[in-house]
PDB file of N, CA and C in Angstrom:
ATOM      1  N   MET A 174      95.376  -0.117 -74.790  1.00  0.00           N
ATOM      2  CA  MET A 174      95.493   1.365 -75.049  1.00  0.00           C
ATOM      3  C   MET A 174      94.675   2.077 -73.948  1.00  0.00           C
ATOM      4  N   PRO A 175      95.337   3.017 -73.255  1.00  0.00           N
ATOM      5  CA  PRO A 175      94.620   3.756 -72.168  1.00  0.00           C
ATOM      6  C   PRO A 175      93.531   4.724 -72.724  1.00  0.00           C
ATOM      7  N   ARG A 176      92.511   4.811 -71.924  1.00  0.00           N
ATOM      8  CA  ARG A 176      91.360   5.655 -72.287  1.00  0.00           C
ATOM      9  C   ARG A 176      91.736   7.081 -71.973  1.00  0.00           C
ATOM     10  N   LEU A 177      91.377   8.000 -72.817  1.00  0.00           N
ATOM     11  CA  LEU A 177      91.485   9.454 -72.487  1.00  0.00           C
ATOM     12  C   LEU A 177      90.484   9.899 -71.533  1.00  0.00           C
ATOM     13  N   PRO A 178      90.849  10.799 -70.641  1.00  0.00           N
ATOM     14  CA  PRO A 178      89.851  11.269 -69.701  1.00  0.00           C
ATOM     15  C   PRO A 178      88.704  11.998 -70.481  1.00  0.00           C
ATOM     16  N   SER A 179      87.561  11.857 -70.018  1.00  0.00           N
ATOM     17  CA  SER A 179      86.437  12.606 -70.681  1.00  0.00           C
ATOM     18  C   SER A 179      86.447  14.084 -70.268  1.00  0.00           C
ATOM     19  N   LEU A 180      85.949  14.852 -71.186  1.00  0.00           N
ATOM     20  CA  LEU A 180      85.829  16.336 -71.057  1.00  0.00           C
ATOM     21  C   LEU A 180      84.815  16.624 -69.937  1.00  0.00           C
ATOM     22  N   PRO A 181      85.031  17.687 -69.139  1.00  0.00           N
ATOM     23  CA  PRO A 181      83.962  18.103 -68.218  1.00  0.00           C
ATOM     24  C   PRO A 181      82.751  18.551 -68.953  1.00  0.00           C
ATOM     25  N   PRO A 182      81.550  18.375 -68.265  1.00  0.00           N
ATOM     26  CA  PRO A 182      80.349  18.844 -68.962  1.00  0.00           C
ATOM     27  C   PRO A 182      80.340  20.421 -69.072  1.00  0.00           C
ATOM     28  N   LEU A 183      79.634  20.895 -70.081  1.00  0.00           N
ATOM     29  CA  LEU A 183      79.502  22.326 -70.320  1.00  0.00           C
ATOM     30  C   LEU A 183      78.619  22.867 -69.193  1.00  0.00           C
ATOM     31  N   PRO A 184      78.777  24.116 -68.892  1.00  0.00           N
ATOM     32  CA  PRO A 184      77.909  24.730 -67.767  1.00  0.00           C
ATOM     33  C   PRO A 184      76.479  24.872 -68.302  1.00  0.00           C
ATOM     34  N   PRO A 185      75.507  24.944 -67.403  1.00  0.00           N
ATOM     35  CA  PRO A 185      74.135  25.141 -67.800  1.00  0.00           C
ATOM     36  C   PRO A 185      73.965  26.337 -68.694  1.00  0.00           C
ATOM     37  N   LEU A 186      74.754  27.361 -68.550  1.00  0.00           N
ATOM     38  CA  LEU A 186      74.592  28.554 -69.349  1.00  0.00           C
ATOM     39  C   LEU A 186      74.705  28.233 -70.846  1.00  0.00           C
ATOM     40  N   LEU A 187      75.437  27.174 -71.147  1.00  0.00           N
ATOM     41  CA  LEU A 187      75.627  26.777 -72.581  1.00  0.00           C
ATOM     42  C   LEU A 187      74.884  25.534 -72.947  1.00  0.00           C
ATOM     43  N   THR A 188      74.128  24.947 -72.027  1.00  0.00           N
ATOM     44  CA  THR A 188      73.443  23.681 -72.408  1.00  0.00           C
ATOM     45  C   THR A 188      71.924  23.717 -72.196  1.00  0.00           C
ATOM     46  N   THR A 189      71.460  24.140 -70.979  1.00  0.00           N
ATOM     47  CA  THR A 189      70.059  23.987 -70.698  1.00  0.00           C
ATOM     48  C   THR A 189      69.297  25.249 -70.492  1.00  0.00           C
ATOM     49  N   LEU A 190      69.967  26.378 -70.165  1.00  0.00           N
ATOM     50  CA  LEU A 190      69.217  27.599 -69.872  1.00  0.00           C
ATOM     51  C   LEU A 190      68.725  28.251 -71.198  1.00  0.00           C
ATOM     52  N   PRO A 191      67.662  29.076 -71.181  1.00  0.00           N
ATOM     53  CA  PRO A 191      67.159  29.695 -72.385  1.00  0.00           C
ATOM     54  C   PRO A 191      68.241  30.469 -73.130  1.00  0.00           C
ATOM     55  N   GLY A 192      68.313  30.367 -74.416  1.00  0.00           N
ATOM     56  CA  GLY A 192      69.327  30.994 -75.111  1.00  0.00           C
ATOM     57  C   GLY A 192      70.708  30.338 -75.263  1.00  0.00           C
ATOM     58  N   ALA A 193      70.808  29.121 -74.712  1.00  0.00           N
ATOM     59  CA  ALA A 193      72.018  28.441 -74.673  1.00  0.00           C
ATOM     60  C   ALA A 193      72.588  28.146 -76.094  1.00  0.00           C
ATOM     61  N   ALA A 194      71.758  27.805 -77.019  1.00  0.00           N
ATOM     62  CA  ALA A 194      72.217  27.491 -78.345  1.00  0.00           C
ATOM     63  C   ALA A 194      72.817  28.740 -78.982  1.00  0.00           C
ATOM     64  N   GLN A 195      72.180  29.846 -78.793  1.00  0.00           N
ATOM     65  CA  GLN A 195      72.747  31.116 -79.366  1.00  0.00           C
ATOM     66  C   GLN A 195      74.111  31.484 -78.758  1.00  0.00           C
ATOM     67  N   ARG A 196      74.170  31.331 -77.421  1.00  0.00           N
ATOM     68  CA  ARG A 196      75.475  31.628 -76.715  1.00  0.00           C
ATOM     69  C   ARG A 196      76.578  30.685 -77.214  1.00  0.00           C
ATOM     70  N   ARG A 197      76.208  29.339 -77.385  1.00  0.00           N
ATOM     71  CA  ARG A 197      77.186  28.429 -77.841  1.00  0.00           C
ATOM     72  C   ARG A 197      77.667  28.714 -79.271  1.00  0.00           C
ATOM     73  N   ARG A 198      76.665  29.039 -80.116  1.00  0.00           N
ATOM     74  CA  ARG A 198      76.969  29.406 -81.500  1.00  0.00           C
ATOM     75  C   ARG A 198      77.909  30.675 -81.578  1.00  0.00           C
ATOM     76  N   THR A 199      77.581  31.656 -80.845  1.00  0.00           N
ATOM     77  CA  THR A 199      78.382  32.810 -80.713  1.00  0.00           C
ATOM     78  C   THR A 199      79.821  32.533 -80.294  1.00  0.00           C
ATOM     79  N   LEU A 200      79.941  31.733 -79.252  1.00  0.00           N
ATOM     80  CA  LEU A 200      81.318  31.381 -78.820  1.00  0.00           C
ATOM     81  C   LEU A 200      82.084  30.556 -79.862  1.00  0.00           C
ATOM     82  N   GLN A 201      81.352  29.692 -80.671  1.00  0.00           N
ATOM     83  CA  GLN A 201      82.048  28.958 -81.775  1.00  0.00           C
ATOM     84  C   GLN A 201      82.491  29.885 -82.816  1.00  0.00           C
ATOM     85  N   ILE A 202      81.697  30.836 -83.134  1.00  0.00           N
ATOM     86  CA  ILE A 202      82.063  31.840 -84.215  1.00  0.00           C
ATOM     87  C   ILE A 202      83.274  32.667 -83.748  1.00  0.00           C
ATOM     88  N   TRP A 203      83.255  33.149 -82.562  1.00  0.00           N
ATOM     89  CA  TRP A 203      84.347  33.946 -82.001  1.00  0.00           C
ATOM     90  C   TRP A 203      85.606  33.034 -81.969  1.00  0.00           C
ATOM     91  N   ALA A 204      85.508  31.788 -81.613  1.00  0.00           N
ATOM     92  CA  ALA A 204      86.682  30.913 -81.594  1.00  0.00           C
ATOM     93  C   ALA A 204      87.193  30.775 -83.006  1.00  0.00           C
ATOM     94  N   ALA A 205      86.342  30.533 -83.937  1.00  0.00           N
ATOM     95  CA  ALA A 205      86.800  30.347 -85.315  1.00  0.00           C
ATOM     96  C   ALA A 205      87.567  31.619 -85.794  1.00  0.00           C
ATOM     97  N   ALA A 206      86.994  32.738 -85.544  1.00  0.00           N
ATOM     98  CA  ALA A 206      87.614  34.005 -85.912  1.00  0.00           C
ATOM     99  C   ALA A 206      88.974  34.169 -85.200  1.00  0.00           C
ATOM    100  N   GLY A 207      89.071  33.845 -83.979  1.00  0.00           N
ATOM    101  CA  GLY A 207      90.326  33.970 -83.267  1.00  0.00           C
ATOM    102  C   GLY A 207      91.351  33.015 -83.756  1.00  0.00           C
ATOM    103  N   VAL A 208      90.925  31.811 -84.105  1.00  0.00           N
ATOM    104  CA  VAL A 208      91.907  30.832 -84.689  1.00  0.00           C
ATOM    105  C   VAL A 208      92.468  31.363 -85.942  1.00  0.00           C
ATOM    106  N   VAL A 209      91.564  31.866 -86.850  1.00  0.00           N
ATOM    107  CA  VAL A 209      92.050  32.407 -88.185  1.00  0.00           C
ATOM    108  C   VAL A 209      93.058  33.535 -87.883  1.00  0.00           C
ATOM    109  N   LEU A 210      92.732  34.380 -86.988  1.00  0.00           N
ATOM    110  CA  LEU A 210      93.661  35.545 -86.709  1.00  0.00           C
ATOM    111  C   LEU A 210      94.963  35.066 -86.182  1.00  0.00           C
ATOM    112  N   LEU A 211      94.921  34.071 -85.236  1.00  0.00           N
ATOM    113  CA  LEU A 211      96.184  33.579 -84.677  1.00  0.00           C
ATOM    114  C   LEU A 211      96.998  32.757 -85.742  1.00  0.00           C
ATOM    115  N   LEU A 212      96.361  32.115 -86.580  1.00  0.00           N
ATOM    116  CA  LEU A 212      97.135  31.350 -87.677  1.00  0.00           C
ATOM    117  C   LEU A 212      97.415  32.070 -88.876  1.00  0.00           C
ATOM    118  N   ARG A 213      97.042  33.393 -88.924  1.00  0.00           N
ATOM    119  CA  ARG A 213      97.222  34.211 -90.173  1.00  0.00           C
ATOM    120  C   ARG A 213      98.651  34.306 -90.672  1.00  0.00           C
ATOM    121  N   PRO A 214      99.658  34.266 -89.724  1.00  0.00           N
ATOM    122  CA  PRO A 214     101.037  34.320 -90.316  1.00  0.00           C
ATOM    123  C   PRO A 214     101.550  33.049 -90.980  1.00  0.00           C
ATOM    124  N   TYR A 215     100.904  32.034 -90.813  1.00  0.00           N
ATOM    125  CA  TYR A 215     101.375  30.664 -91.365  1.00  0.00           C
ATOM    126  C   TYR A 215     100.889  30.426 -92.778  1.00  0.00           C
ATOM    127  N   PRO A 216     101.643  29.784 -93.587  1.00  0.00           N
ATOM    128  CA  PRO A 216     101.406  29.682 -94.980  1.00  0.00           C
ATOM    129  C   PRO A 216      99.978  29.370 -95.511  1.00  0.00           C
ATOM    130  N   PRO A 217      99.190  28.342 -95.046  1.00  0.00           N
ATOM    131  CA  PRO A 217      97.895  28.204 -95.692  1.00  0.00           C
ATOM    132  C   PRO A 217      97.004  29.455 -95.423  1.00  0.00           C
ATOM    133  N   PHE A 218      97.150  29.995 -94.208  1.00  0.00           N
ATOM    134  CA  PHE A 218      96.232  31.125 -93.904  1.00  0.00           C
ATOM    135  C   PHE A 218      96.776  32.457 -94.478  1.00  0.00           C
ATOM    136  N   ARG A 219      98.039  32.473 -94.731  1.00  0.00           N
ATOM    137  CA  ARG A 219      98.650  33.692 -95.333  1.00  0.00           C
ATOM    138  C   ARG A 219      98.132  33.885 -96.749  1.00  0.00           C
ATOM    139  N   TRP A 220      97.707  32.838 -97.420  1.00  0.00           N
ATOM    140  CA  TRP A 220      97.243  32.926 -98.792  1.00  0.00           C
ATOM    141  C   TRP A 220      95.761  33.370 -98.787  1.00  0.00           C
ATOM    142  N   LEU A 221      95.046  33.407 -97.647  1.00  0.00           N
ATOM    143  CA  LEU A 221      93.703  33.942 -97.640  1.00  0.00           C
ATOM    144  C   LEU A 221      93.715  35.353 -97.955  1.00  0.00           C
ATOM    145  N   PRO A 222      92.835  35.829 -98.711  1.00  0.00           N
ATOM    146  CA  PRO A 222      92.711  37.375 -98.962  1.00  0.00           C
ATOM    147  C   PRO A 222      92.231  37.975 -97.682  1.00  0.00           C
ATOM    148  N   GLY A 223      92.657  39.245 -97.522  1.00  0.00           N
ATOM    149  CA  GLY A 223      92.257  39.963 -96.292  1.00  0.00           C
ATOM    150  C   GLY A 223      90.755  40.155 -96.142  1.00  0.00           C
ATOM    151  N   TRP A 224      90.044  40.313 -97.318  1.00  0.00           N
ATOM    152  CA  TRP A 224      88.571  40.473 -97.269  1.00  0.00           C
ATOM    153  C   TRP A 224      87.910  39.256 -96.674  1.00  0.00           C
ATOM    154  N   SER A 225      88.477  38.084 -96.829  1.00  0.00           N
ATOM    155  CA  SER A 225      87.761  36.874 -96.310  1.00  0.00           C
ATOM    156  C   SER A 225      87.965  36.861 -94.776  1.00  0.00           C
ATOM    157  N   VAL A 226      89.070  37.245 -94.265  1.00  0.00           N
ATOM    158  CA  VAL A 226      89.343  37.304 -92.842  1.00  0.00           C
ATOM    159  C   VAL A 226      88.471  38.417 -92.258  1.00  0.00           C
ATOM    160  N   GLY A 227      88.270  39.544 -92.954  1.00  0.00           N
ATOM    161  CA  GLY A 227      87.375  40.618 -92.496  1.00  0.00           C
ATOM    162  C   GLY A 227      85.940  40.143 -92.450  1.00  0.00           C
ATOM    163  N   LEU A 228      85.515  39.447 -93.518  1.00  0.00           N
ATOM    164  CA  LEU A 228      84.130  38.943 -93.548  1.00  0.00           C
ATOM    165  C   LEU A 228      83.862  38.021 -92.322  1.00  0.00           C
ATOM    166  N   LEU A 229      84.849  37.138 -92.054  1.00  0.00           N
ATOM    167  CA  LEU A 229      84.714  36.242 -90.848  1.00  0.00           C
ATOM    168  C   LEU A 229      84.541  37.044 -89.581  1.00  0.00           C
ATOM    169  N   LEU A 230      85.354  38.055 -89.393  1.00  0.00           N
ATOM    170  CA  LEU A 230      85.247  38.903 -88.149  1.00  0.00           C
ATOM    171  C   LEU A 230      83.929  39.710 -88.218  1.00  0.00           C
ATOM    172  N   LEU A 231      83.481  40.169 -89.279  1.00  0.00           N
ATOM    173  CA  LEU A 231      82.231  40.886 -89.430  1.00  0.00           C
ATOM    174  C   LEU A 231      81.044  39.880 -89.103  1.00  0.00           C
ATOM    175  N   TRP A 232      81.079  38.713 -89.596  1.00  0.00           N
ATOM    176  CA  TRP A 232      80.093  37.752 -89.305  1.00  0.00           C
ATOM    177  C   TRP A 232      80.032  37.518 -87.764  1.00  0.00           C
ATOM    178  N   ALA A 233      81.182  37.413 -87.133  1.00  0.00           N
ATOM    179  CA  ALA A 233      81.195  37.168 -85.625  1.00  0.00           C
ATOM    180  C   ALA A 233      80.608  38.347 -84.896  1.00  0.00           C
ATOM    181  N   VAL A 234      80.883  39.564 -85.376  1.00  0.00           N
ATOM    182  CA  VAL A 234      80.298  40.765 -84.745  1.00  0.00           C
ATOM    183  C   VAL A 234      78.811  40.865 -84.939  1.00  0.00           C
ATOM    184  N   VAL A 235      78.317  40.491 -86.133  1.00  0.00           N
ATOM    185  CA  VAL A 235      76.862  40.445 -86.479  1.00  0.00           C
ATOM    186  C   VAL A 235      76.174  39.419 -85.582  1.00  0.00           C
ATOM    187  N   GLU A 236      76.739  38.221 -85.435  1.00  0.00           N
ATOM    188  CA  GLU A 236      76.097  37.198 -84.645  1.00  0.00           C
ATOM    189  C   GLU A 236      76.066  37.704 -83.093  1.00  0.00           C
ATOM    190  N   LEU A 237      77.131  38.312 -82.646  1.00  0.00           N
ATOM    191  CA  LEU A 237      77.094  38.819 -81.309  1.00  0.00           C
ATOM    192  C   LEU A 237      76.015  39.855 -81.096  1.00  0.00           C
ATOM    193  N   LEU A 238      75.874  40.768 -82.089  1.00  0.00           N
ATOM    194  CA  LEU A 238      74.905  41.790 -81.924  1.00  0.00           C
ATOM    195  C   LEU A 238      73.433  41.239 -81.995  1.00  0.00           C
ATOM    196  N   ARG A 239      73.325  40.266 -82.929  1.00  0.00           N
ATOM    197  CA  ARG A 239      71.993  39.589 -83.059  1.00  0.00           C
ATOM    198  C   ARG A 239      71.652  38.856 -81.814  1.00  0.00           C
ATOM    199  N   TRP A 240      72.658  38.240 -81.110  1.00  0.00           N
ATOM    200  CA  TRP A 240      72.354  37.644 -79.840  1.00  0.00           C
ATOM    201  C   TRP A 240      72.070  38.548 -78.729  1.00  0.00           C
ATOM    202  N   ALA A 241      72.699  39.681 -78.685  1.00  0.00           N
ATOM    203  CA  ALA A 241      72.562  40.616 -77.641  1.00  0.00           C
ATOM    204  C   ALA A 241      71.319  41.507 -77.847  1.00  0.00           C
ATOM    205  N   CYS A 242      71.044  41.857 -79.040  1.00  0.00           N
ATOM    206  CA  CYS A 242      69.962  42.825 -79.317  1.00  0.00           C
ATOM    207  C   CYS A 242      68.598  42.256 -79.584  1.00  0.00           C
ATOM    208  N   TRP A 243      68.582  41.024 -80.163  1.00  0.00           N
ATOM    209  CA  TRP A 243      67.410  40.378 -80.537  1.00  0.00           C
ATOM    210  C   TRP A 243      67.409  38.913 -80.038  1.00  0.00           C
ATOM    211  N   PRO A 244      67.292  38.696 -78.749  1.00  0.00           N
ATOM    212  CA  PRO A 244      67.347  37.330 -78.241  1.00  0.00           C
ATOM    213  C   PRO A 244      66.125  36.592 -78.646  1.00  0.00           C
ATOM    214  N   ARG A 245      66.279  35.259 -78.797  1.00  0.00           N
ATOM    215  CA  ARG A 245      65.088  34.382 -79.067  1.00  0.00           C
ATOM    216  C   ARG A 245      64.217  34.323 -77.899  1.00  0.00           C
ATOM    217  N   ARG A 246      62.923  34.380 -78.070  1.00  0.00           N
ATOM    218  CA  ARG A 246      61.959  34.299 -77.016  1.00  0.00           C
ATOM    219  C   ARG A 246      61.794  32.885 -76.514  1.00  0.00           C
ATOM    220  N   TRP A 247      61.415  32.767 -75.286  1.00  0.00           N
ATOM    221  CA  TRP A 247      61.214  31.370 -74.695  1.00  0.00           C
ATOM    222  C   TRP A 247      60.050  30.747 -75.456  1.00  0.00           C
ATOM    223  N   ARG A 248      60.188  29.439 -75.598  1.00  0.00           N
ATOM    224  CA  ARG A 248      59.154  28.712 -76.294  1.00  0.00           C
ATOM    225  C   ARG A 248      58.237  28.068 -75.345  1.00  0.00           C
TER     226      ARG A 248
END
């Protein structure tokens, strides 16, 4: 069985620089919100109530504001 190629490493902005964990988490939340919005027309996601999708997007916005306005200090 052939081996799949390995993924390229993440840039230092998302791995080693200060605040990398918060940036990575923010990107993950935005990706989850985007996936839910893109899959919204399909049956399993169509059955989700609108308020749950709204809460997911609101959570993404709050995380982004928290990251931008109140960054974690260097340790």
